[in-house]
Structures are given as structure tokens and as C-alpha cells.
Amino acid sequence: MPSYTAPTKDMHYLLHDVLKVTDQQIPGYEDLEPDFTSAVLEEAGKITAEVLAPLNPVGDQQGCVLENGVVRTPEGFGKAFEQVKAGGWPGLDCDPDYGGQGMPYLMGTAVGEMFSAANQAFTMYQGLTHGAYSAIHTHGSDEQKATYLPNMVSCDWTGTMNLTEPHCGTDLGLMRTKADPQEDGSYRLTGQKIFISAGDHDMAENVIHLVLAKIPGGPEGIKGVSLFIVPKILVNEDGSLGERNAVSVGKLEEKMGIHGNATCVMNYDGATGWLLGQEHKGMRAMFTMMNEARLGVGMQGVAQAEAAYQNALAYAKDRLQGRAVTGPENPDGPADPLIVHPDIRRSLMDQKSFTEGARAFLFWGAMLIDRAHRNDDAEADGLISLMTPVLKGFLTDQGFDMTVQAQQVFGGHGYVEEWGMSQFVRDARIAMIYEGANGIQALDLVGRKLAQDNGKHVLAFFEMVKSFCKEQGEDEAMAPFVGPLKQASKDLQAAGTFFMQEGMKNPNAALSGSNDFMHMMGHVCMGLMWARMARASLDALANDTMDTDFHEAKLATARYYMTRQLPATGMHLARIQSGAAPVMDLAADQF
């Protein structure tokens, strides 16, 4: 059975050596002293390794079952959910006014990675709840907040987001679910939603659905969409639970992965709901939830890659197969361990350089969210808006690829369910699809985010990279990191220039290269993260650190990324500059 050990040491390094959190002048960060963050991370590591990870294969094998209208979760999930609730983990970064612990979003992200790596399907129940909490916290009335948030922070009640319908996914303007206004100010919702993660289950007293629907007579298309709070069980004025609402589970989807999470078809048959936010402004409220969810999905890509890598590394060190080409390294045994072979090393280095670099990218993104929200910083808000499709799209594309590479290390055993590696591959696959498929993320990046505020935010990012390279350029020890980063940034800027010059004349020229641009930008962000880590580890070694091996390994891994991964920006640039013709020339009936 696969195992998982939380990478608390690496997280501690990122928080204190790289991001230097206590120096950030962000409210709440002054409390993130090393002893405090270590205590939080270590406790989270214990529950993920001892409670959640052992349930991961159980959830995969048993799945969820719909019995007489009730969704039953896999064996052990309910008890584990109670342990997670008792530890206060669902409310780690939630508002203390509603029972949360008020920690920065950054700490929630670090803990969330551990939970997702240990058991992604299980963690989605509380993850969706956190997103629904955020939407109500941001857009709800005082009465709505008081009614729903305390129980959602504790996860006594869980939450969902209901967007997709059988005939429309991304194009939400086509939705048919309607909300008829009632004299008492409520609405009656009628329609069907599909692919609703954690749509129903037996681990919470109530499920609070956030449902997109159209009020009759409103504007056509997406401008006519509103968002509603629709509880599974109606809540009385005194906060107690009342009658069952007219919402039910039509069926559970049979999926490739995340079997332990209930993916439901939800039927609304005149269900009572209440408007969240303003009429016809539902997408604004829903995007509060979706943007958070997209960062969380990027985190899932990193988490699955980390868990798969840990098991591939252990197998490569243990499995004896063949001899090193330079001579036996295990002369007393019948063969050498797999890890002596260069191609296995290449695969493991791909995985290691991705997971550690991606974690840094993810933590930096979480810190931008804290800066935007806690400091009301418009610059940080614009930058994380630009980065959100990259964090979601690039990290899940690459994260899935890394789970496949980890599976490959096992050879035939990787294809056998006994070893558990296929679950990482299958669970990681969904992250490329939900919360906006990655093709949509790329279109959002190129079609909307680059031009946002007249290109202010992407120019600020280019300036950030340029300033870092200039600051570090005089240090010879940083040359292996600054040089490749400079070149990658030039490639990215050249691609942006191509879009500006050609995109206005032929939009397909830009959109045909959108996926390549998203990956280019992801690589440049990862290059920047690795360069920052190199700086931190060089400084630590110069200060006679006690942990020489750790920092030397960081530098070696940084050099690997710079020489073996970052040059991919050149390939992506060549593809982008080929324009629309190679993509669009073949007529539809010629396929």
C-alpha cells in the first residue's frame, strides 16, 4: 500500500528561508514564527499520515453508494471527518467571528496540500465547503452569514457549488435552471445540475448548495445569471434544522478517479433558495468561490505529484534491477537498485524539481492572496488574478505528467492495482478538467488576463523577474540560475509581443498558442521560484548551516530545472510564432 509523509521540512524552508514570512508586513504574518508554523505543520502531518492516507485506497476501492436517496461514504470516512473537525482544521484560515482560527491563507494552503496528497477525495468535502464559505462571507448579508457560516466553518454543515448542467459546461449563459421569486423574498429553484462534487453524503447534518440559476425576465445569457443559497435541509429562524428541501440526488457518477468523493446529479424540484448577492450578478459571487477553487485545484496537482514521487523514490531505492553501466554499486547483491540508472534518475529529478518548485509557486500565490486581502493591495490582487490560470492549468498539467512518470518507475508493478500507483494517476487527471478545463485556463490567460488593466500586471511580472536578475547578476554563484531565467523571460516577452502584433489581425494566431503561452509562463514562474530558492540556500550555506545536505540538494535540483526544464520556453515560443496556420489549416471534414 502506498505511504505518505508530509514534506514539513520543505514547507518550513519555503516559509522562513525563501518567503521570509515574518518580514512581509502582512497582518497576521508577524505571528508565523518558526516554532508556531512548525507546530501547525507537524500536527497536520500526523493526521494526514496516520488517518487520511490509510483511507485513500479504501475510498478508491469502495467508492460512494446511493441508497434510498442517501449517499454513503466509504468505510472510515465518517470517523476521520470527525477527527478533522475536532482538530479545527476546516476553519484554519476562516474568520474568528464565525469560529475560525483566522490564520493566513498561506497556512491553509500548506495544510491543504498535505490533506490533498494524503487523500484528495476525502479532502474535497471540506475544500468545497471552504469555497462556499468564502462566497457567503464575501457576498452574503449579515443574516446569511450568521445563519450559515458558523456551521460551515466547523464542517457540521458542508457546502457545494452548482454550475454545470447536462447541456452546458463552460458556457453558463445557456443554463436552464430557473429561480421563481416568492412573496416572502425566497425563490423556488427548478432544474438539474451535474458533476456536483460532495453534492451529498452522510458525514454532515446539512449540505448548503450554492446554485446558479436564472430569474425569469432577466437579461439573456450570462448577464441573467444569479446565485442562490439552497440548503439540503431548511434552517429555522432559531438556527435549528427544519424540513427537508426539494433537492435530491438523481444518481452518482461513475468516475475514473476520486471515487471516495460523491459526484452527484442534483435535482431541484421547486427547492427553496435565497439570493446571494445581487440579482443577475451571480457570476461575480460565484467567481469568489471559483478563483479560490482554481488555486486549490492547482494545489491538488502538486499534492498528487508529491505523493506519487515519494512512493516512486522509495521503490527506486529498494527495487534491484540490472547493474550500473559504470560498474556494480551493490556488489554484494544480485543487482543494483533502480536509482543507479540514468533514465530513472532523470524521471525522479523531473518529479522532484517539479514538486518542490511548484510548491514554492503555490505558496507565493497564496501569499499574494493574503497581501491582496489583508493589505487591500490592488497590485497583489491584479498579479494573483493573472497567475490564477497559470497556477491551475500549468500545475495540474505537469502534476498529472509527474504521476505518470512515478507510475512508470514501477514498471509492470505500476500497472497493477496492488501497488496503488494508478490511483495517483487517476485522481490527478480530474484536476486538469474541473473548475474550468485547462484549455479554458489558457484562453482566459491570453484572451483576458494579459490585457487586464492595459497589461499592467503582466508588465509588473516581467519587471519583477528583471529586477531579480539584475540584483543577483553580480554574484557569480547565481549565474547558473540567473542566465537561464533571463532567457526564459525573454522568450515569454517575445511571445507576448507576437500576440500583440498578430492577435489583432487574426485572433486565432493568439489563441492557437494559448496553451503554449500558459506553459511558458508556468516555466518562467517556476524558474523564478527556483532562482529564489537557490539564493536562499546559498545564503544558508554561507552562514555555516547545520543542514548542508539539504541546501546542496536544493542547489543541485535548481540546476537541474534550469538546464533540463526551463529551456522548454524556447520550444513553446517556436510553436507560438508559427501562428494559426498549422492549427487551423485542416478543414473540419478533413480530420
Coordinates of C-alpha atoms in Angstrom, one line a residue:
M1 CA 0.0 0.0 0.0
P2 CA 1.4 3.5 -0.8
S3 CA 2.5 5.7 2.1
Y4 CA 2.7 9.4 2.5
T5 CA 4.9 11.6 4.7
A6 CA 4.1 15.3 4.8
P7 CA 7.1 17.4 3.5
T8 CA 7.1 19.6 6.5
K9 CA 10.8 20.4 6.3
D10 CA 10.5 21.7 2.8
M11 CA 7.4 23.8 3.7
H12 CA 9.3 25.3 6.7
Y13 CA 12.2 26.2 4.4
L14 CA 9.8 27.9 2.0
L15 CA 8.0 29.9 4.7
H16 CA 11.1 31.1 6.5
D17 CA 14.2 30.9 4.3
V18 CA 12.6 31.7 0.9
L19 CA 9.4 33.8 1.6
K20 CA 10.6 35.1 4.9
V21 CA 7.1 35.4 6.1
T22 CA 7.6 37.3 9.3
D23 CA 9.3 40.2 7.3
Q24 CA 6.4 40.6 4.9
Q25 CA 4.4 43.4 6.6
I26 CA 1.1 41.5 6.1
P27 CA -1.3 41.5 9.0
G28 CA -1.2 38.1 10.8
Y29 CA 2.2 37.2 9.3
E30 CA 4.0 38.5 12.4
D31 CA 2.6 35.5 14.3
L32 CA 4.1 33.0 11.8
E33 CA 7.2 32.4 13.9
P34 CA 9.1 29.2 13.1
D35 CA 8.1 27.4 16.3
F36 CA 4.4 28.2 15.6
T37 CA 4.4 27.2 12.0
S38 CA 6.3 24.0 12.8
A39 CA 3.8 23.0 15.4
V40 CA 0.9 23.5 12.9
L41 CA 2.6 21.7 10.1
E42 CA 3.8 18.8 12.3
E43 CA 0.3 18.2 13.7
A44 CA -1.2 18.4 10.2
G45 CA 1.4 15.9 9.0
K46 CA 0.4 13.4 11.7
I47 CA -3.2 13.3 10.9
T48 CA -2.6 13.1 7.2
A49 CA -0.1 10.3 7.5
E50 CA -1.9 8.3 10.3
V51 CA -5.6 8.9 9.5
L52 CA -6.1 10.1 6.0
A53 CA -3.5 8.4 3.9
P54 CA -4.5 4.8 5.0
L55 CA -8.1 5.7 3.9
N56 CA -7.0 6.7 0.4
P57 CA -7.1 3.2 -1.1
V58 CA -10.2 2.4 0.9
G59 CA -12.0 5.3 -0.7
D60 CA -10.7 4.3 -4.1
Q61 CA -11.8 0.7 -3.8
Q62 CA -15.2 1.2 -2.1
G63 CA -16.4 4.5 -3.6
C64 CA -19.7 6.1 -2.6
V65 CA -23.1 4.4 -2.8
L66 CA -26.5 5.9 -3.2
E67 CA -29.0 4.0 -1.1
N68 CA -32.7 5.1 -0.8
G69 CA -31.8 8.7 -1.6
V70 CA -28.9 8.8 0.9
V71 CA -25.2 8.9 -0.2
R72 CA -23.0 6.6 1.9
T73 CA -19.3 7.4 2.0
P74 CA -16.5 4.8 2.2
E75 CA -15.8 2.9 5.4
G76 CA -13.8 5.0 7.9
F77 CA -14.5 8.4 6.2
G78 CA -17.1 9.5 8.8
K79 CA -14.8 8.8 11.8
A80 CA -11.9 10.5 10.1
F81 CA -14.1 13.5 9.3
E82 CA -15.0 13.8 13.0
Q83 CA -11.2 13.8 13.8
V84 CA -10.5 16.5 11.3
K85 CA -13.4 18.6 12.6
A86 CA -12.2 18.1 16.2
G87 CA -8.8 19.4 15.3
G88 CA -10.3 22.6 13.9
W89 CA -8.6 22.0 10.5
P90 CA -11.6 23.1 8.3
G91 CA -11.6 26.5 9.9
L92 CA -7.8 27.1 10.0
D93 CA -7.9 30.3 7.9
C94 CA -11.6 31.2 8.4
D95 CA -12.9 34.3 10.2
P96 CA -12.8 34.1 14.0
D97 CA -16.1 35.8 14.2
Y98 CA -17.7 32.6 12.9
G99 CA -15.5 30.1 14.7
G100 CA -12.4 30.1 12.5
Q101 CA -8.8 30.3 13.7
G102 CA -8.0 33.4 11.5
M103 CA -4.7 32.1 10.2
P104 CA -3.4 33.4 6.9
Y105 CA -4.5 31.8 3.6
L106 CA -0.9 30.7 3.2
M107 CA -1.1 28.4 6.2
G108 CA -4.4 27.0 4.9
T109 CA -2.6 26.3 1.6
A110 CA 0.3 24.5 3.2
V111 CA -2.0 22.3 5.3
G112 CA -4.4 21.8 2.3
E113 CA -1.5 20.4 0.2
M114 CA -0.9 17.7 2.9
F115 CA -4.5 16.8 3.2
S116 CA -4.9 16.5 -0.6
A117 CA -1.8 14.5 -1.0
A118 CA -2.9 12.1 1.7
N119 CA -6.5 11.7 0.4
Q120 CA -7.8 14.0 -2.3
A121 CA -11.3 12.6 -2.5
F122 CA -11.8 12.9 1.3
T123 CA -10.4 16.5 1.4
M124 CA -12.7 17.7 -1.3
Y125 CA -15.6 17.6 1.2
Q126 CA -14.1 20.3 3.4
G127 CA -12.4 22.1 0.4
L128 CA -15.7 22.7 -1.3
T129 CA -17.2 23.9 2.0
H130 CA -14.4 26.4 2.3
G131 CA -15.1 27.8 -1.1
A132 CA -18.8 28.1 -0.3
Y133 CA -17.9 29.8 3.0
S134 CA -15.8 32.3 1.1
A135 CA -18.6 33.2 -1.3
I136 CA -21.1 33.7 1.5
H137 CA -18.6 35.6 3.7
T138 CA -17.8 38.0 0.8
H139 CA -21.3 38.5 -0.7
G140 CA -23.8 37.4 1.9
S141 CA -26.0 39.5 4.2
D142 CA -25.3 39.7 7.9
E143 CA -28.2 37.4 8.4
Q144 CA -27.0 34.9 5.9
K145 CA -23.5 34.9 7.4
A146 CA -24.9 34.3 10.9
T147 CA -27.2 31.6 9.7
Y148 CA -24.7 29.5 7.7
L149 CA -21.1 30.3 8.4
P150 CA -20.5 29.0 11.9
N151 CA -21.7 25.5 11.0
M152 CA -19.8 25.6 7.7
V153 CA -16.5 26.7 9.4
S154 CA -16.8 23.7 11.7
C155 CA -18.0 21.5 8.8
D156 CA -21.0 20.4 10.8
W157 CA -22.6 21.6 7.5
T158 CA -20.7 21.3 4.3
G159 CA -21.0 23.3 1.0
T160 CA -21.1 22.8 -2.7
M161 CA -21.0 24.8 -5.9
N162 CA -23.6 24.0 -8.6
L163 CA -22.8 25.4 -12.1
T164 CA -22.8 22.7 -14.8
E165 CA -25.9 21.4 -16.5
P166 CA -26.3 18.4 -18.8
H167 CA -26.3 20.6 -21.9
C168 CA -23.8 23.3 -20.9
G169 CA -20.5 23.3 -19.1
T170 CA -18.3 26.4 -19.5
D171 CA -20.9 28.3 -21.5
L172 CA -23.1 29.1 -18.4
G173 CA -25.2 31.5 -20.3
L174 CA -27.1 28.5 -21.8
M175 CA -28.2 27.3 -18.4
R176 CA -31.9 26.5 -17.9
T177 CA -32.2 26.2 -14.1
K178 CA -34.7 28.9 -13.1
A179 CA -35.5 30.7 -9.9
D180 CA -39.0 32.0 -9.4
P181 CA -39.4 34.8 -6.9
Q182 CA -41.8 34.3 -4.0
E183 CA -43.8 36.8 -1.9
D184 CA -41.7 36.1 1.2
G185 CA -38.4 37.1 -0.6
S186 CA -37.3 33.5 -1.3
Y187 CA -37.1 31.8 -4.6
R188 CA -38.2 28.4 -6.0
L189 CA -35.5 26.7 -7.9
T190 CA -36.2 24.2 -10.6
G191 CA -33.6 22.4 -12.8
Q192 CA -30.8 19.9 -12.8
K193 CA -27.1 20.3 -12.1
I194 CA -24.4 17.7 -12.8
F195 CA -20.9 16.9 -11.7
I196 CA -21.6 18.3 -8.2
S197 CA -18.6 17.3 -6.1
A198 CA -19.6 16.4 -2.5
G199 CA -23.2 17.0 -3.5
D200 CA -24.5 14.8 -0.8
H201 CA -23.0 12.5 1.9
D202 CA -23.6 11.0 5.4
M203 CA -20.8 12.9 7.2
A204 CA -22.6 16.3 7.9
E205 CA -26.0 17.3 9.2
N206 CA -26.7 19.6 6.3
V207 CA -25.4 20.5 2.8
I208 CA -25.5 24.1 1.7
H209 CA -25.7 24.3 -2.1
L210 CA -24.7 27.5 -3.9
V211 CA -26.7 27.2 -7.2
L212 CA -26.5 29.3 -10.3
A213 CA -29.9 29.9 -11.9
K214 CA -31.9 32.5 -13.9
I215 CA -34.7 34.7 -12.6
P216 CA -37.4 34.8 -15.3
G217 CA -37.5 38.1 -17.2
G218 CA -33.8 38.8 -16.6
P219 CA -31.1 39.6 -19.2
E220 CA -30.2 37.0 -21.8
G221 CA -27.1 34.8 -21.5
I222 CA -24.6 35.1 -18.7
K223 CA -25.8 38.5 -17.7
G224 CA -29.0 37.0 -16.5
V225 CA -27.4 34.5 -14.0
S226 CA -27.9 34.8 -10.3
L227 CA -26.5 32.8 -7.3
F228 CA -28.7 31.2 -4.6
I229 CA -28.2 29.6 -1.2
V230 CA -30.2 26.3 -1.3
P231 CA -29.9 24.2 1.8
K232 CA -30.5 20.4 1.7
I233 CA -32.4 20.9 4.9
L234 CA -34.2 24.2 5.6
V235 CA -32.9 26.2 8.6
N236 CA -35.4 27.5 11.1
E237 CA -35.2 31.1 12.4
D238 CA -33.6 29.9 15.6
G239 CA -30.9 28.1 13.7
S240 CA -32.2 24.6 14.2
L241 CA -32.8 22.3 11.2
G242 CA -36.3 22.1 9.8
E243 CA -37.9 20.3 6.9
R244 CA -36.1 18.6 4.0
N245 CA -35.9 20.9 1.0
A246 CA -37.0 19.8 -2.5
V247 CA -33.5 18.9 -3.6
S248 CA -32.3 15.3 -4.2
V249 CA -29.6 13.2 -5.7
G250 CA -30.6 11.7 -9.1
K251 CA -27.5 9.5 -9.3
L252 CA -23.8 9.2 -8.6
E253 CA -21.4 9.4 -11.4
E254 CA -19.0 6.5 -12.0
K255 CA -15.6 8.2 -12.5
M256 CA -12.1 7.4 -13.4
G257 CA -10.8 8.6 -10.0
I258 CA -11.6 10.4 -6.8
H259 CA -14.0 7.5 -6.0
G260 CA -14.3 8.5 -2.4
N261 CA -15.9 11.8 -3.3
A262 CA -19.6 11.8 -4.2
T263 CA -20.0 13.4 -7.6
C264 CA -23.8 13.9 -7.9
V265 CA -26.5 14.7 -10.3
M266 CA -28.6 17.2 -8.3
N267 CA -32.3 17.6 -9.0
Y268 CA -34.0 20.9 -7.8
D269 CA -37.8 20.4 -7.9
G270 CA -39.1 23.8 -6.6
A271 CA -36.5 23.9 -3.9
T272 CA -36.5 26.9 -1.6
G273 CA -33.5 29.2 -2.0
W274 CA -32.3 32.7 -1.2
L275 CA -30.5 35.2 -3.4
L276 CA -26.8 35.5 -2.6
G277 CA -25.5 39.0 -3.6
Q278 CA -27.4 40.9 -6.3
E279 CA -29.9 39.8 -8.9
H280 CA -28.2 38.9 -12.2
K281 CA -24.7 39.2 -10.6
G282 CA -24.3 35.6 -9.9
M283 CA -21.1 35.1 -11.7
R284 CA -19.4 37.8 -9.7
A285 CA -20.3 36.0 -6.5
M286 CA -19.5 32.5 -7.9
F287 CA -16.1 33.7 -9.1
T288 CA -15.1 34.4 -5.5
M289 CA -15.5 30.7 -5.0
M290 CA -14.1 29.6 -8.4
N291 CA -10.9 31.6 -8.1
E292 CA -10.2 30.1 -4.7
A293 CA -11.1 26.7 -6.1
R294 CA -8.7 27.1 -9.0
L295 CA -5.8 27.7 -6.7
G296 CA -6.9 24.7 -4.7
V297 CA -7.1 22.5 -7.8
G298 CA -3.5 23.7 -8.7
M299 CA -2.6 22.5 -5.2
Q300 CA -4.1 19.1 -6.0
G301 CA -1.8 18.8 -9.0
V302 CA 1.2 19.4 -6.8
A303 CA -0.2 17.2 -4.0
Q304 CA -0.7 14.1 -6.2
A305 CA 2.7 14.5 -7.8
E306 CA 4.3 14.7 -4.4
A307 CA 2.6 11.6 -3.1
A308 CA 3.4 9.7 -6.2
Y309 CA 7.0 10.8 -6.2
Q310 CA 7.5 9.7 -2.6
N311 CA 6.5 6.2 -3.5
A312 CA 8.4 6.1 -6.7
L313 CA 11.6 7.2 -4.9
A314 CA 11.2 4.6 -2.2
Y315 CA 10.7 1.9 -4.9
A316 CA 13.7 3.1 -6.9
K317 CA 15.9 2.8 -3.9
D318 CA 14.6 -0.6 -2.9
R319 CA 14.0 -2.5 -6.2
L320 CA 17.0 -4.4 -7.5
Q321 CA 17.2 -4.4 -11.3
G322 CA 20.3 -4.6 -13.6
R323 CA 23.7 -3.1 -13.0
A324 CA 25.0 0.4 -13.2
V325 CA 26.8 0.9 -16.5
T326 CA 29.9 2.2 -14.6
G327 CA 30.1 -0.9 -12.5
P328 CA 28.2 -2.6 -9.7
E329 CA 27.1 -0.3 -6.9
N330 CA 25.6 -3.1 -4.8
P331 CA 28.3 -5.7 -5.3
D332 CA 27.1 -8.0 -2.5
G333 CA 23.6 -8.2 -4.0
P334 CA 22.3 -9.8 -7.2
A335 CA 21.6 -6.4 -8.8
D336 CA 21.8 -2.7 -8.2
P337 CA 18.8 -0.6 -7.1
L338 CA 16.9 1.1 -9.9
I339 CA 18.0 4.5 -8.8
V340 CA 21.5 3.9 -10.2
H341 CA 20.2 4.1 -13.8
P342 CA 20.4 7.5 -15.5
D343 CA 16.9 7.3 -17.0
I344 CA 15.4 6.5 -13.6
R345 CA 17.4 9.4 -12.2
R346 CA 16.0 11.7 -15.0
S347 CA 12.5 10.7 -14.1
L348 CA 12.9 11.2 -10.4
M349 CA 14.7 14.6 -11.0
D350 CA 11.8 15.7 -13.2
Q351 CA 9.4 14.8 -10.4
K352 CA 11.5 16.3 -7.6
S353 CA 12.2 19.6 -9.4
F354 CA 8.5 19.9 -10.3
T355 CA 7.1 19.2 -6.8
E356 CA 9.5 21.5 -4.9
G357 CA 9.3 24.3 -7.5
A358 CA 5.6 24.0 -7.8
R359 CA 5.1 24.2 -4.0
A360 CA 7.1 27.4 -3.9
F361 CA 5.0 28.8 -6.8
L362 CA 1.8 27.8 -4.9
F363 CA 3.0 29.3 -1.6
W364 CA 3.9 32.5 -3.4
G365 CA 0.5 32.7 -5.0
A366 CA -1.2 32.1 -1.6
M367 CA 0.9 34.9 -0.1
L368 CA -0.3 37.2 -2.9
I369 CA -3.9 36.4 -1.9
D370 CA -3.1 37.3 1.7
R371 CA -1.4 40.5 0.6
A372 CA -4.4 41.4 -1.6
H373 CA -7.0 40.7 1.1
R374 CA -5.2 41.6 4.3
N375 CA -3.5 44.7 3.0
D376 CA -6.2 45.7 0.4
D377 CA -3.4 45.7 -2.1
A378 CA -4.6 46.2 -5.7
E379 CA -1.2 45.3 -7.2
A380 CA -1.2 41.9 -5.5
D381 CA -4.8 41.3 -6.4
G382 CA -4.0 42.1 -10.1
L383 CA -0.9 39.8 -10.0
I384 CA -2.8 36.8 -8.5
S385 CA -5.6 37.3 -11.0
L386 CA -3.0 37.0 -13.8
M387 CA -1.4 34.0 -12.1
T388 CA -4.6 32.0 -11.3
P389 CA -5.0 30.3 -14.7
V390 CA -1.3 29.5 -14.7
L391 CA -1.4 28.0 -11.2
K392 CA -4.4 26.0 -12.1
G393 CA -3.5 25.0 -15.7
F394 CA 0.2 24.5 -15.6
L395 CA 0.4 22.8 -12.2
T396 CA -2.3 20.3 -13.0
D397 CA -1.0 19.5 -16.5
Q398 CA 2.5 19.0 -15.1
G399 CA 1.3 17.3 -11.9
F400 CA -0.6 14.7 -13.9
D401 CA 2.5 14.1 -16.1
M402 CA 4.6 13.6 -12.9
T403 CA 2.2 11.0 -11.5
V404 CA 2.5 9.1 -14.8
Q405 CA 6.3 9.3 -14.5
A406 CA 6.1 8.0 -11.0
Q407 CA 4.0 5.1 -12.1
Q408 CA 6.5 4.3 -14.9
V409 CA 9.3 3.9 -12.3
F410 CA 7.4 0.8 -11.1
G411 CA 7.4 -0.8 -14.5
G412 CA 4.7 -3.5 -14.6
H413 CA 4.0 -3.2 -10.9
G414 CA 2.9 0.4 -11.6
Y415 CA 0.0 -1.0 -13.7
V416 CA -1.1 -3.5 -11.0
E417 CA -3.6 -2.1 -8.5
E418 CA -1.9 -3.9 -5.6
W419 CA 0.8 -1.2 -5.6
G420 CA -1.6 1.7 -5.7
M421 CA 0.2 3.9 -8.2
S422 CA -2.7 4.1 -10.7
Q423 CA -4.8 5.9 -8.1
F424 CA -2.5 8.8 -8.1
V425 CA -2.7 9.0 -11.9
R426 CA -6.5 8.6 -11.9
D427 CA -7.0 11.1 -9.1
A428 CA -4.7 13.7 -10.7
R429 CA -6.5 13.5 -14.0
I430 CA -9.6 15.3 -12.9
A431 CA -7.6 18.4 -11.8
M432 CA -7.0 19.2 -15.5
I433 CA -10.7 19.2 -16.1
Y434 CA -12.8 20.6 -13.3
E435 CA -13.0 24.3 -12.2
G436 CA -12.5 25.2 -15.9
A437 CA -10.7 22.8 -18.1
N438 CA -7.1 23.7 -18.8
G439 CA -7.8 24.8 -22.3
I440 CA -10.2 27.4 -20.8
Q441 CA -7.5 28.5 -18.4
A442 CA -5.1 29.1 -21.3
L443 CA -7.8 31.1 -23.2
D444 CA -8.5 33.1 -20.1
L445 CA -4.8 33.9 -19.7
V446 CA -4.2 35.0 -23.2
G447 CA -7.7 36.4 -24.1
R448 CA -8.4 38.3 -20.9
K449 CA -5.7 38.4 -18.2
L450 CA -2.8 39.6 -20.4
A451 CA -4.7 42.7 -21.4
Q452 CA -6.2 43.3 -18.0
D453 CA -5.7 46.9 -16.8
N454 CA -3.9 47.6 -20.1
G455 CA -1.3 44.9 -19.5
K456 CA -0.3 46.4 -16.2
H457 CA 0.0 43.2 -14.3
V458 CA 2.0 41.1 -16.8
L459 CA 4.4 44.1 -17.3
A460 CA 4.8 44.2 -13.5
F461 CA 5.7 40.5 -13.5
F462 CA 8.3 41.0 -16.3
E463 CA 9.7 43.8 -14.2
M464 CA 9.8 41.6 -11.1
V465 CA 11.9 39.0 -13.0
K466 CA 14.1 41.6 -14.5
S467 CA 14.8 43.3 -11.1
F468 CA 15.6 39.9 -9.5
C469 CA 18.0 39.1 -12.3
K470 CA 19.7 42.5 -12.0
E471 CA 20.0 42.2 -8.2
Q472 CA 21.6 38.8 -8.4
G473 CA 23.5 39.2 -11.6
E474 CA 26.7 40.3 -9.9
D475 CA 27.0 37.2 -7.8
E476 CA 28.9 34.5 -9.8
A477 CA 27.4 31.8 -7.7
M478 CA 23.9 32.8 -9.0
A479 CA 25.0 32.7 -12.7
P480 CA 23.6 29.2 -13.3
F481 CA 20.2 30.4 -12.2
V482 CA 20.0 34.0 -13.4
G483 CA 21.2 33.3 -17.0
P484 CA 18.5 30.7 -17.9
L485 CA 15.8 32.7 -16.1
K486 CA 16.7 35.8 -18.2
Q487 CA 16.5 33.8 -21.4
A488 CA 13.2 32.2 -20.5
S489 CA 11.7 35.6 -19.6
K490 CA 12.9 37.0 -23.0
D491 CA 11.1 34.1 -24.7
L492 CA 7.9 34.9 -22.8
Q493 CA 8.1 38.5 -23.7
A494 CA 8.7 37.6 -27.3
A495 CA 5.5 35.5 -27.3
G496 CA 3.6 38.4 -25.8
T497 CA 4.9 40.7 -28.5
F498 CA 3.8 38.2 -31.1
F499 CA 0.3 38.1 -29.7
M500 CA 0.1 41.9 -29.7
Q501 CA 1.3 42.2 -33.3
E502 CA -0.7 39.3 -34.8
G503 CA -3.6 38.8 -32.5
M504 CA -5.5 41.9 -33.5
K505 CA -5.3 40.9 -37.2
N506 CA -6.0 37.2 -36.6
P507 CA -7.3 36.2 -33.1
N508 CA -6.7 32.6 -34.0
A509 CA -3.0 33.4 -34.1
A510 CA -3.0 34.2 -30.4
L511 CA -5.5 31.5 -29.3
S512 CA -3.7 28.8 -31.2
G513 CA -0.7 29.5 -29.0
S514 CA -2.6 30.0 -25.7
N515 CA -1.7 26.6 -24.2
D516 CA 1.9 27.0 -25.1
F517 CA 1.9 30.5 -23.5
M518 CA 0.3 29.2 -20.3
H519 CA 3.1 26.6 -20.1
M520 CA 5.8 29.1 -20.9
M521 CA 4.6 31.4 -18.2
G522 CA 4.4 28.5 -15.8
H523 CA 8.0 27.6 -16.5
V524 CA 9.2 31.2 -16.0
C525 CA 7.4 31.3 -12.7
M526 CA 9.0 28.1 -11.7
G527 CA 12.3 29.4 -12.8
L528 CA 11.9 32.4 -10.7
M529 CA 11.0 30.3 -7.7
W530 CA 14.0 28.0 -8.2
A531 CA 16.3 31.0 -8.5
R532 CA 14.9 32.4 -5.2
M533 CA 15.4 29.0 -3.6
A534 CA 19.0 28.9 -4.9
R535 CA 19.6 32.3 -3.3
A536 CA 18.2 31.2 0.0
S537 CA 20.2 28.0 0.0
L538 CA 23.4 29.8 -1.0
D539 CA 22.9 32.2 1.9
A540 CA 22.2 29.3 4.3
L541 CA 25.5 27.6 3.3
A542 CA 27.4 30.8 3.6
N543 CA 26.1 31.0 7.2
D544 CA 27.5 27.6 8.1
T545 CA 24.1 25.9 8.3
M546 CA 23.9 22.6 10.1
D547 CA 21.9 21.3 7.2
T548 CA 24.4 21.2 4.4
D549 CA 23.0 18.2 2.6
F550 CA 19.5 19.8 2.4
H551 CA 20.8 23.0 0.8
E552 CA 23.2 21.3 -1.5
A553 CA 20.4 19.1 -2.7
K554 CA 18.3 22.3 -3.3
L555 CA 21.0 23.8 -5.5
A556 CA 21.5 20.6 -7.5
T557 CA 17.8 20.4 -8.1
A558 CA 17.6 24.1 -9.1
R559 CA 20.4 23.5 -11.6
Y560 CA 18.5 20.5 -13.0
Y561 CA 15.4 22.6 -13.5
M562 CA 17.3 25.4 -15.1
T563 CA 19.2 23.2 -17.6
R564 CA 16.6 20.4 -18.3
Q565 CA 13.1 22.0 -17.9
L566 CA 13.3 25.8 -18.3
P567 CA 14.6 25.6 -21.9
A568 CA 11.2 24.4 -22.9
T569 CA 10.2 28.1 -23.2
G570 CA 12.2 28.1 -26.5
M571 CA 10.1 25.2 -27.9
H572 CA 6.8 26.9 -26.8
L573 CA 7.9 30.2 -28.4
A574 CA 8.6 28.5 -31.7
R575 CA 5.2 26.9 -31.7
I576 CA 3.5 30.2 -30.9
Q577 CA 5.4 32.1 -33.6
S578 CA 4.2 29.5 -36.2
G579 CA 0.8 31.2 -35.9
A580 CA -2.6 29.9 -36.6
A581 CA -1.9 28.1 -39.9
P582 CA -0.6 24.8 -38.6
V583 CA -3.5 24.5 -36.2
M584 CA -6.4 25.8 -38.4
D585 CA -5.5 25.0 -42.0
L586 CA -7.1 21.5 -42.0
A587 CA -10.8 21.7 -42.8
A588 CA -13.1 20.1 -40.3
D589 CA -14.2 17.4 -42.8
Q590 CA -10.6 16.5 -43.5
F591 CA -10.0 15.2 -39.9

